[in-house]
PDB file of C-alpha atoms in Angstrom:
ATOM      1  CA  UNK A 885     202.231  21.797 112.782  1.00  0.00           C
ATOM      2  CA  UNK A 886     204.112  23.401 109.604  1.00  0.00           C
ATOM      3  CA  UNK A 887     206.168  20.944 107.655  1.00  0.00           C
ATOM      4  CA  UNK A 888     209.486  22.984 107.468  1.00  0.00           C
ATOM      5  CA  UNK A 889     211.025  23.085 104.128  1.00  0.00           C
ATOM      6  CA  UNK A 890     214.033  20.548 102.723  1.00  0.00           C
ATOM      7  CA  UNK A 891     216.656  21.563 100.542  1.00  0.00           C
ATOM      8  CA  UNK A 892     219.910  19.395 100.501  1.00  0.00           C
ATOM      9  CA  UNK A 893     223.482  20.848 101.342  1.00  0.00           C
ATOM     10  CA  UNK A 894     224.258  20.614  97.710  1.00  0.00           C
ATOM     11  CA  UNK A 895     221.028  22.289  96.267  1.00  0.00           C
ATOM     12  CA  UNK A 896     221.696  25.273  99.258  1.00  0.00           C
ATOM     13  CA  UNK A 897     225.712  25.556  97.647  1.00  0.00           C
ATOM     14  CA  UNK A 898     224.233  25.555  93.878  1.00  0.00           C
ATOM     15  CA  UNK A 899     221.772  28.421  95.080  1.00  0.00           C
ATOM     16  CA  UNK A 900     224.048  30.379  96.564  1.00  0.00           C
ATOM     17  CA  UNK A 901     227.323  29.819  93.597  1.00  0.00           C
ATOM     18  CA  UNK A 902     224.368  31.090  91.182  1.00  0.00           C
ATOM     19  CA  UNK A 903     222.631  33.743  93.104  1.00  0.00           C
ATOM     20  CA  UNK A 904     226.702  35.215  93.840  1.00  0.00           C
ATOM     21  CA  UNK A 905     227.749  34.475  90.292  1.00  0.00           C
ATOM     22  CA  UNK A 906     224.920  35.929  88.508  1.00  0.00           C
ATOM     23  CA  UNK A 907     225.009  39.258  90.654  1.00  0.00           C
ATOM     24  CA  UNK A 908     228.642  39.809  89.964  1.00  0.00           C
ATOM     25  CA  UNK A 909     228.555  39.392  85.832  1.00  0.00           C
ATOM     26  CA  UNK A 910     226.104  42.481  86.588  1.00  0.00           C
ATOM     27  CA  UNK A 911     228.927  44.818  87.489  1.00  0.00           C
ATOM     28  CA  UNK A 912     231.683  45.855  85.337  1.00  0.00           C
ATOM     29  CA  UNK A 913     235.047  43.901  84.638  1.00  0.00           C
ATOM     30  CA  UNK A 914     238.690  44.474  85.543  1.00  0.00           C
ATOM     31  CA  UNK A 915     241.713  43.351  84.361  1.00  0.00           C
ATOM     32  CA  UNK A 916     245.604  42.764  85.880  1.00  0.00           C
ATOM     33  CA  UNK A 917     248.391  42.616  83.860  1.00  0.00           C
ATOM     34  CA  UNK A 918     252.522  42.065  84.533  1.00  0.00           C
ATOM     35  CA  UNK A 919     254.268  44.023  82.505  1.00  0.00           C
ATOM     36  CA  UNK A 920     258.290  45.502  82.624  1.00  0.00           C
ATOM     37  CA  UNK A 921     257.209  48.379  84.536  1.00  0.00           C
ATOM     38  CA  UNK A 922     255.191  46.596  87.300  1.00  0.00           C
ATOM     39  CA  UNK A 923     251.882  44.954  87.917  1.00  0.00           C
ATOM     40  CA  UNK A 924     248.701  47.076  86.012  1.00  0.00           C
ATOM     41  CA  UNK A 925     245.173  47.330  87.206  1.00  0.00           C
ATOM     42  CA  UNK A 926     242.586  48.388  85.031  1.00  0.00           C
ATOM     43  CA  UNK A 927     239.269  48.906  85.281  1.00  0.00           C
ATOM     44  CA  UNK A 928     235.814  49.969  84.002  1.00  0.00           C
ATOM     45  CA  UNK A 929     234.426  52.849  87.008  1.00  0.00           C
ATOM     46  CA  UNK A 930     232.335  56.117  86.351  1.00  0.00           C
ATOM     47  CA  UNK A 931     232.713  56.867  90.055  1.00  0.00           C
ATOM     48  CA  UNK A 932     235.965  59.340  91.082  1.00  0.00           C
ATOM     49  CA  UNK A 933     234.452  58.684  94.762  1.00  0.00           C
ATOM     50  CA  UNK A 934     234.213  54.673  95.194  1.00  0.00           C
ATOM     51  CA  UNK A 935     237.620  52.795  94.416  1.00  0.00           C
ATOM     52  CA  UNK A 936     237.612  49.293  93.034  1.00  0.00           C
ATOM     53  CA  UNK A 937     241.548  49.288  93.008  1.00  0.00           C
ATOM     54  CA  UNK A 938     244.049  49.853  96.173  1.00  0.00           C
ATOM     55  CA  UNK A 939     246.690  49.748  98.025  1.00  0.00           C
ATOM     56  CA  UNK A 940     247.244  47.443 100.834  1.00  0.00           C
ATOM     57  CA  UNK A 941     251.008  47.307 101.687  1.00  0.00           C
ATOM     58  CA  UNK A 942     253.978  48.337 100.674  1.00  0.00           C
ATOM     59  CA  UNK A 943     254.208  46.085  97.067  1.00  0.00           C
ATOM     60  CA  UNK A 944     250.326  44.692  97.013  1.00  0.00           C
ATOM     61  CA  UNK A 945     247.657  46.015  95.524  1.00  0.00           C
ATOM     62  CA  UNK A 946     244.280  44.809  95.327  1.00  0.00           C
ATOM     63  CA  UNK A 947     241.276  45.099  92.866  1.00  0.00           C
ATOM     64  CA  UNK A 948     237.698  44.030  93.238  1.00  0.00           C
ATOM     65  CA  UNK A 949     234.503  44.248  91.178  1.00  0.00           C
ATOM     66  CA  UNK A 950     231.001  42.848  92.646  1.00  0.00           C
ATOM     67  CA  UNK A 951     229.156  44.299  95.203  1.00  0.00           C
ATOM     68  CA  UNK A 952     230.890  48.091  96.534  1.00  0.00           C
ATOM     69  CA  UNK A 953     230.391  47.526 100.585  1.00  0.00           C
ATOM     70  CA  UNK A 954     231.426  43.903 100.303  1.00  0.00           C
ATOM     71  CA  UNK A 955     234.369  44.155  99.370  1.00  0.00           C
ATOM     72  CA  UNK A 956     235.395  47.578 100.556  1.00  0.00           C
ATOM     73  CA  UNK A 957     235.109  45.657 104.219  1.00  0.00           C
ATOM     74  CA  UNK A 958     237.321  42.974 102.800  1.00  0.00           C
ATOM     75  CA  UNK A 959     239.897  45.664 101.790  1.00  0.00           C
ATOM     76  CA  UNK A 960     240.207  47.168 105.123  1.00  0.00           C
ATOM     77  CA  UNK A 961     240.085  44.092 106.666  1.00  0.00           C
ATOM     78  CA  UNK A 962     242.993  43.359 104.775  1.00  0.00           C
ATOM     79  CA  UNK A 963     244.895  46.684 105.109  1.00  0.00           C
ATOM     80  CA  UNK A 964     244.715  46.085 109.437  1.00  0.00           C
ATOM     81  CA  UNK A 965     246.177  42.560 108.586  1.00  0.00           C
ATOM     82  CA  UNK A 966     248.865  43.485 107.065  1.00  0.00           C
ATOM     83  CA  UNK A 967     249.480  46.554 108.655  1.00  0.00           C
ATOM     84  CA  UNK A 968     249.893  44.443 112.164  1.00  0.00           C
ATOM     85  CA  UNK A 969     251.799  41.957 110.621  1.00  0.00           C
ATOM     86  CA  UNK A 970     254.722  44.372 109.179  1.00  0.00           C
ATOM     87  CA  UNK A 971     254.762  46.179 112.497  1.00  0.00           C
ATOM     88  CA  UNK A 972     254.111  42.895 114.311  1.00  0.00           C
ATOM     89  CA  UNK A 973     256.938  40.925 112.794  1.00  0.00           C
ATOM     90  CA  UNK A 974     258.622  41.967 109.750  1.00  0.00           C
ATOM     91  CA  UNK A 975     257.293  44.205 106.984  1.00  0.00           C
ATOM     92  CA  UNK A 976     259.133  41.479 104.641  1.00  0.00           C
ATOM     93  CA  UNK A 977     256.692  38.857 105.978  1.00  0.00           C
ATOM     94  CA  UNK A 978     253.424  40.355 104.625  1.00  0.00           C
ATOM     95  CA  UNK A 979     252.581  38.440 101.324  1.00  0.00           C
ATOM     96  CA  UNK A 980     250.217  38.611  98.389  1.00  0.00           C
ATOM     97  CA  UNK A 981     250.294  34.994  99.437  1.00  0.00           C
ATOM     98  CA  UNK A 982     249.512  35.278 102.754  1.00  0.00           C
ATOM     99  CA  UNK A 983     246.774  37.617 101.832  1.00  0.00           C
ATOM    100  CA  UNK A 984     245.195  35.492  99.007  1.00  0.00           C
ATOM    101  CA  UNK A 985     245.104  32.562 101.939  1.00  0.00           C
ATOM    102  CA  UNK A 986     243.391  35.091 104.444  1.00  0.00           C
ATOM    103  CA  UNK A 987     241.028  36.388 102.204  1.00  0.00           C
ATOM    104  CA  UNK A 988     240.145  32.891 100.541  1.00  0.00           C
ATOM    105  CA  UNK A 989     239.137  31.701 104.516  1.00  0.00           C
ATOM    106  CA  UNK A 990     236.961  34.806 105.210  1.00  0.00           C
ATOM    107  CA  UNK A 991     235.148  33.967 101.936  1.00  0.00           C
ATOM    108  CA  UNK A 992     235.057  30.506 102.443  1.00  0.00           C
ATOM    109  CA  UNK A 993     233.673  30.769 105.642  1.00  0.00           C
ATOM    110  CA  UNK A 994     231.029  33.239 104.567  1.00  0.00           C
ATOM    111  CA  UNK A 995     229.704  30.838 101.602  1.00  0.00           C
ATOM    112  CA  UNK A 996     229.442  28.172 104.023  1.00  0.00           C
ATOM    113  CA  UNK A 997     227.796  29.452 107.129  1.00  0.00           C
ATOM    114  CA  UNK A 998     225.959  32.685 106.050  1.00  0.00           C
ATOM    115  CA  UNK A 999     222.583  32.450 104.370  1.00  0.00           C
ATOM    116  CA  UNK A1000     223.658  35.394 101.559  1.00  0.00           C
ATOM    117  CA  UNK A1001     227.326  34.856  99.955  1.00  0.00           C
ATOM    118  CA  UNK A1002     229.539  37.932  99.076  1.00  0.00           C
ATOM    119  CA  UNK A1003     228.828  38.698  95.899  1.00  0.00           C
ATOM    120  CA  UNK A1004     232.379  39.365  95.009  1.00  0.00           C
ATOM    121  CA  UNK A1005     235.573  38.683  93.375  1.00  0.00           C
ATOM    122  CA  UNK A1006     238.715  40.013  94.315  1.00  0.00           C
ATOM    123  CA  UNK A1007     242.489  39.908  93.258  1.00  0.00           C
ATOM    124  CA  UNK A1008     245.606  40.339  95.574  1.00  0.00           C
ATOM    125  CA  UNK A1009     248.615  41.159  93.501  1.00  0.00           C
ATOM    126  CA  UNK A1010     252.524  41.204  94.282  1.00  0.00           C
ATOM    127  CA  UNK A1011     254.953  43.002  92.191  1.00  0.00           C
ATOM    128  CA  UNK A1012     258.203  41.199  91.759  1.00  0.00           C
ATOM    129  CA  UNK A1013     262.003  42.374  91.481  1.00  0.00           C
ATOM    130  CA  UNK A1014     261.160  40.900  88.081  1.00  0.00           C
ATOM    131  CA  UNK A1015     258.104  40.336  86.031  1.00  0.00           C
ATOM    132  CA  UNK A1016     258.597  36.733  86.303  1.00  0.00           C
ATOM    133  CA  UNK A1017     257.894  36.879  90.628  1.00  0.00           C
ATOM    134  CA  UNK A1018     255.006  38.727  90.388  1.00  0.00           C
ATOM    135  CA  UNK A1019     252.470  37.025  92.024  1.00  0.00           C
ATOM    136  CA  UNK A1020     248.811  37.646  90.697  1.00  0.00           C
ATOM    137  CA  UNK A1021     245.452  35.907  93.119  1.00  0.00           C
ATOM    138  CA  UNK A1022     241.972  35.435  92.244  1.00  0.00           C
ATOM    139  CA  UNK A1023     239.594  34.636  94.827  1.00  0.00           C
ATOM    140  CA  UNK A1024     235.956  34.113  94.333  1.00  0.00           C
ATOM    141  CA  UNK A1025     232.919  34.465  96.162  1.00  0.00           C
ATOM    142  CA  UNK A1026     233.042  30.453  97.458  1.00  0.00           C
ATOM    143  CA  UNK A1027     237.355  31.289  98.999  1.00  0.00           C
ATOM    144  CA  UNK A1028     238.730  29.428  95.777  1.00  0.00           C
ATOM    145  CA  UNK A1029     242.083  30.754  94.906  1.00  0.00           C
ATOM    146  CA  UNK A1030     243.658  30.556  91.931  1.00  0.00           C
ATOM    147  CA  UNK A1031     247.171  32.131  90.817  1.00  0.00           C
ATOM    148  CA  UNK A1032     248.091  33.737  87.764  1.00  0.00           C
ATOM    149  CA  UNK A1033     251.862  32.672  86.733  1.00  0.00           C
ATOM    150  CA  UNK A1034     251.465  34.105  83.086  1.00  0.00           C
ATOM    151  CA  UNK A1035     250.668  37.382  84.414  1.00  0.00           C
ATOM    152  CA  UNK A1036     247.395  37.632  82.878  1.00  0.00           C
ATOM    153  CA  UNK A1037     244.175  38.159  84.851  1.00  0.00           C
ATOM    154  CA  UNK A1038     240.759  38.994  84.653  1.00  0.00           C
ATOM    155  CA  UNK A1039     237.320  39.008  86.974  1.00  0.00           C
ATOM    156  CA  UNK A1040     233.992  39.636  86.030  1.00  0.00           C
ATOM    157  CA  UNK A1041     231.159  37.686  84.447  1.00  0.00           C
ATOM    158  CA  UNK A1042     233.339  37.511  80.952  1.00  0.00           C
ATOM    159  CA  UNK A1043     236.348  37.502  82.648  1.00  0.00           C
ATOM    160  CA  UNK A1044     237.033  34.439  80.318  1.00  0.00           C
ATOM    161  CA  UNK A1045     236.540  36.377  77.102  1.00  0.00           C
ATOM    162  CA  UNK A1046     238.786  39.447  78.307  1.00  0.00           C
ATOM    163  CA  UNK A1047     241.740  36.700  78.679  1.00  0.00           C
ATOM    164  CA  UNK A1048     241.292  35.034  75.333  1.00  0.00           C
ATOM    165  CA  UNK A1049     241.106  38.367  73.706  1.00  0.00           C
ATOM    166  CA  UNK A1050     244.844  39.613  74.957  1.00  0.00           C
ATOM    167  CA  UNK A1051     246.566  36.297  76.527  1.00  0.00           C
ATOM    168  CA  UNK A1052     248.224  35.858  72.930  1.00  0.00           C
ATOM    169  CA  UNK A1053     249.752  39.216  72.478  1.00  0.00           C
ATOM    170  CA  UNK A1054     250.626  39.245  76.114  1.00  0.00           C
ATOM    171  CA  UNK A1055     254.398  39.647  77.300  1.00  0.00           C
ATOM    172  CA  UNK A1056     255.573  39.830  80.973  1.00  0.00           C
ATOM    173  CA  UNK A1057     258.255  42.061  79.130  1.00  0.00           C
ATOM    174  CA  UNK A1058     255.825  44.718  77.419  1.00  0.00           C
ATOM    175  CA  UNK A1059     255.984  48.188  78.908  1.00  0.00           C
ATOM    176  CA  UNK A1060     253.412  49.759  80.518  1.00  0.00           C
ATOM    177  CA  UNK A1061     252.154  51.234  77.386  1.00  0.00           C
ATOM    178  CA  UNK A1062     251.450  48.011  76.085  1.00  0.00           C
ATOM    179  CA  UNK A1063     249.680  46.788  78.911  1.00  0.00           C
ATOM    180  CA  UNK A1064     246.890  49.179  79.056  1.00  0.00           C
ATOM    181  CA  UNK A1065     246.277  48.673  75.678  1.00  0.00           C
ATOM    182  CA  UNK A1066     245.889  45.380  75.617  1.00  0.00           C
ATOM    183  CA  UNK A1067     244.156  45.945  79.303  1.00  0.00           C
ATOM    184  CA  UNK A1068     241.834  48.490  77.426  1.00  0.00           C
ATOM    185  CA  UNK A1069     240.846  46.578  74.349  1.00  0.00           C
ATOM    186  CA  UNK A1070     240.134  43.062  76.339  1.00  0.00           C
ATOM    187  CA  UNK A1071     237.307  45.440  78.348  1.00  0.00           C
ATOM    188  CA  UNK A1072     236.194  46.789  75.231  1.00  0.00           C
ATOM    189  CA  UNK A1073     235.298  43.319  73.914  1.00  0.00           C
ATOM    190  CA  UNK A1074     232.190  42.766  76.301  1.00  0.00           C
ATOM    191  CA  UNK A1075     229.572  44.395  77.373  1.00  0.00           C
ATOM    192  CA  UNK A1076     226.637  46.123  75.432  1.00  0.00           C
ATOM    193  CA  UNK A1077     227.745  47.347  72.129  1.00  0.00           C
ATOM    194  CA  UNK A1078     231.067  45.413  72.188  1.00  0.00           C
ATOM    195  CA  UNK A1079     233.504  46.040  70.943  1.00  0.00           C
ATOM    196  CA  UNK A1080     233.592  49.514  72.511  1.00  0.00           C
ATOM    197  CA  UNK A1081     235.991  52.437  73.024  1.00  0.00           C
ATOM    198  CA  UNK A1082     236.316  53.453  76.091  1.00  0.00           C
ATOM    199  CA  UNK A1083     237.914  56.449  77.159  1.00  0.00           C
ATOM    200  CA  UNK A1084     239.945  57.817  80.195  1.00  0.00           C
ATOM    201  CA  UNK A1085     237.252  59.112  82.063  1.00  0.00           C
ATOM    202  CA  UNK A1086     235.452  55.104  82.290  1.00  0.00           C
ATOM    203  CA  UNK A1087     238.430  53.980  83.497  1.00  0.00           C
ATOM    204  CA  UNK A1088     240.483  53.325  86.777  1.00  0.00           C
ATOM    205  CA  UNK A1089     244.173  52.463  86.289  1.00  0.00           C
ATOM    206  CA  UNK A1090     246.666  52.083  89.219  1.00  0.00           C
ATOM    207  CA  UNK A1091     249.974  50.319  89.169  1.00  0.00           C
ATOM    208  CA  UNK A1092     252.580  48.552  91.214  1.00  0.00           C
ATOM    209  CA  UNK A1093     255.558  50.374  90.207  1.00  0.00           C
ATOM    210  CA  UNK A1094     258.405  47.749  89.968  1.00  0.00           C
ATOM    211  CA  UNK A1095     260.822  50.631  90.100  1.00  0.00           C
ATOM    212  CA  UNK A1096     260.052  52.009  93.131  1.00  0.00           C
ATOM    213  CA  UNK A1097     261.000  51.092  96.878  1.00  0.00           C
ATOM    214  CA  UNK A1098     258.379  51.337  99.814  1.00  0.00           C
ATOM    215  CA  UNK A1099     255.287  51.911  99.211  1.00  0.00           C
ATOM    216  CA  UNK A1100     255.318  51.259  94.927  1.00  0.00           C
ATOM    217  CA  UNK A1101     251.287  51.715  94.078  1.00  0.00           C
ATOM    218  CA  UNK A1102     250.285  54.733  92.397  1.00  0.00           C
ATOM    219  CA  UNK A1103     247.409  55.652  90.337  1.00  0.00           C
ATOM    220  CA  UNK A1104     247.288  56.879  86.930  1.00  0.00           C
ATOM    221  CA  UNK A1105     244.506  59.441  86.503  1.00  0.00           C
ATOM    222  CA  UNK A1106     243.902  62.987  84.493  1.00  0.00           C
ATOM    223  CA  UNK A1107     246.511  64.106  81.973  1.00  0.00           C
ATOM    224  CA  UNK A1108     248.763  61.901  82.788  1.00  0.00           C
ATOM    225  CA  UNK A1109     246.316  58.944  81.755  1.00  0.00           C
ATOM    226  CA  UNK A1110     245.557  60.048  78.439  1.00  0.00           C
ATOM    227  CA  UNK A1111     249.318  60.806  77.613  1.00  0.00           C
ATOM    228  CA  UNK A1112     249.568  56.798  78.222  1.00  0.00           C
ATOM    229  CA  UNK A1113     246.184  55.961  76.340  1.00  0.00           C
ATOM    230  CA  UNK A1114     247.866  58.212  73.345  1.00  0.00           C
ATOM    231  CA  UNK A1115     250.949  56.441  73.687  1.00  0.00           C
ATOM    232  CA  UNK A1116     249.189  52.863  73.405  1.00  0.00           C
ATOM    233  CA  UNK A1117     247.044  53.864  70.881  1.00  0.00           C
ATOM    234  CA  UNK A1118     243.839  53.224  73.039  1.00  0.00           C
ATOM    235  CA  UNK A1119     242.943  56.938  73.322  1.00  0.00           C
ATOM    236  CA  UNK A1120     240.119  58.516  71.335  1.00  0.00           C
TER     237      UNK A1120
END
């Protein structure tokens, strides 16, 4: 008889944190920022067809980068959730928090149970009355959560490096100009070549518009992009 193989609980865990981790510093990065006009998402996509920012209720939005169908499921998954919720209850009872909590079981349990993690990270984001209650979530591929109370937030395989580069010049108060700039050049700092320009047509930019009521995501996209790169100085 066949001697079936051994491998502890914590040698299967390592496997899978380094076969998720090293599959998502593949992809591209993204970055979240509060600013005075809302909560920003930015990110590096060449595809007009595949969205790694979205809407999921009225003031959330969520961004992703890892693996497309992973976390597209985890989106829509999280769109029905809410959506019965609001209708279920109160629309002023679906949360970023809530969210963050749902999402950070459904990973969990995946790292745990399923041979193959998700090979994703994902961020749930809440704009505020005021840049100071915005709420900004990271969860990883293992259903770790962290929050973001300085309004600065990153995912990706350098995630790390995009912070340093703009936490300094960072302020919740900075309009939206200001943001994507800083949003823009912390990109620009990894990757091959880096530091690289990178111009409208590499990037995805949505925002939670503090100033609206309902539904406040919109995305920023065509003319109306590089008018803002222009304005921040980012655009080539």
């Amino acid at each position: 008889m066949a001697m079936q193989f051994y491998a502890s609980p914590e040698q299967i865990m390592r496997d899978r944190a380094e076969y998720a981790r090293k599959n998502i510093a593949r992809g591209r990065n993204a970055v979240v920022l509060s600013c005075a006009d809302g909560v920003l998402f930015v990110t590096e996509n060449v595809s007009t067809a595949l969205h790694k920012v979205s809407e999921i209720y009225d003031r959330i939005g969520f961004a992703a980068v890892g693996r497309y169908n992973e976390f597209e499921n985890l989106r829509r998954a999280g769109v029905r959730m809410a959506d019965l919720n609001g209708f279920s209850y109160d629309r002023r009872d679906v949360t970023g928090r809530m969210l963050a909590n749902a999402y950070a079981q459904t990973l969990g349990a995946i790292f745990t149970d399923q041979t193959k993690p998700f090979e994703v990270e994902i961020c749930v984001a809440e704009v505020g009355a005021t840049p100071a209650d915005d709420e900004l979530y990271k969860i990883t591929y293992d259903g770790t959560v962290h929050d973001f109370p300085s309004g600065v937030l990153a995912m990706g395989g350098t995630s790390d490096t995009i912070v340093e580069n703009i936490h300094e010049d960072h302020s919740p108060d900075e309009p939206l100009a200001t943001a994507l700039r800083l949003a823009v050049r912390g990109l620009g700092t990894v990757g091959e070549g880096a530091p690289r320009t990178l111009p409208s047509g590499q990037l995805e930019v949505a925002v939670l518009d503090r100033s609206r009521t309902g539904r406040t995501f919109r995305r920023i996209t065509g003319a109306a992009l590089t008018a803002l790169l222009e304005r921040s100085g980012s655009g080539q």
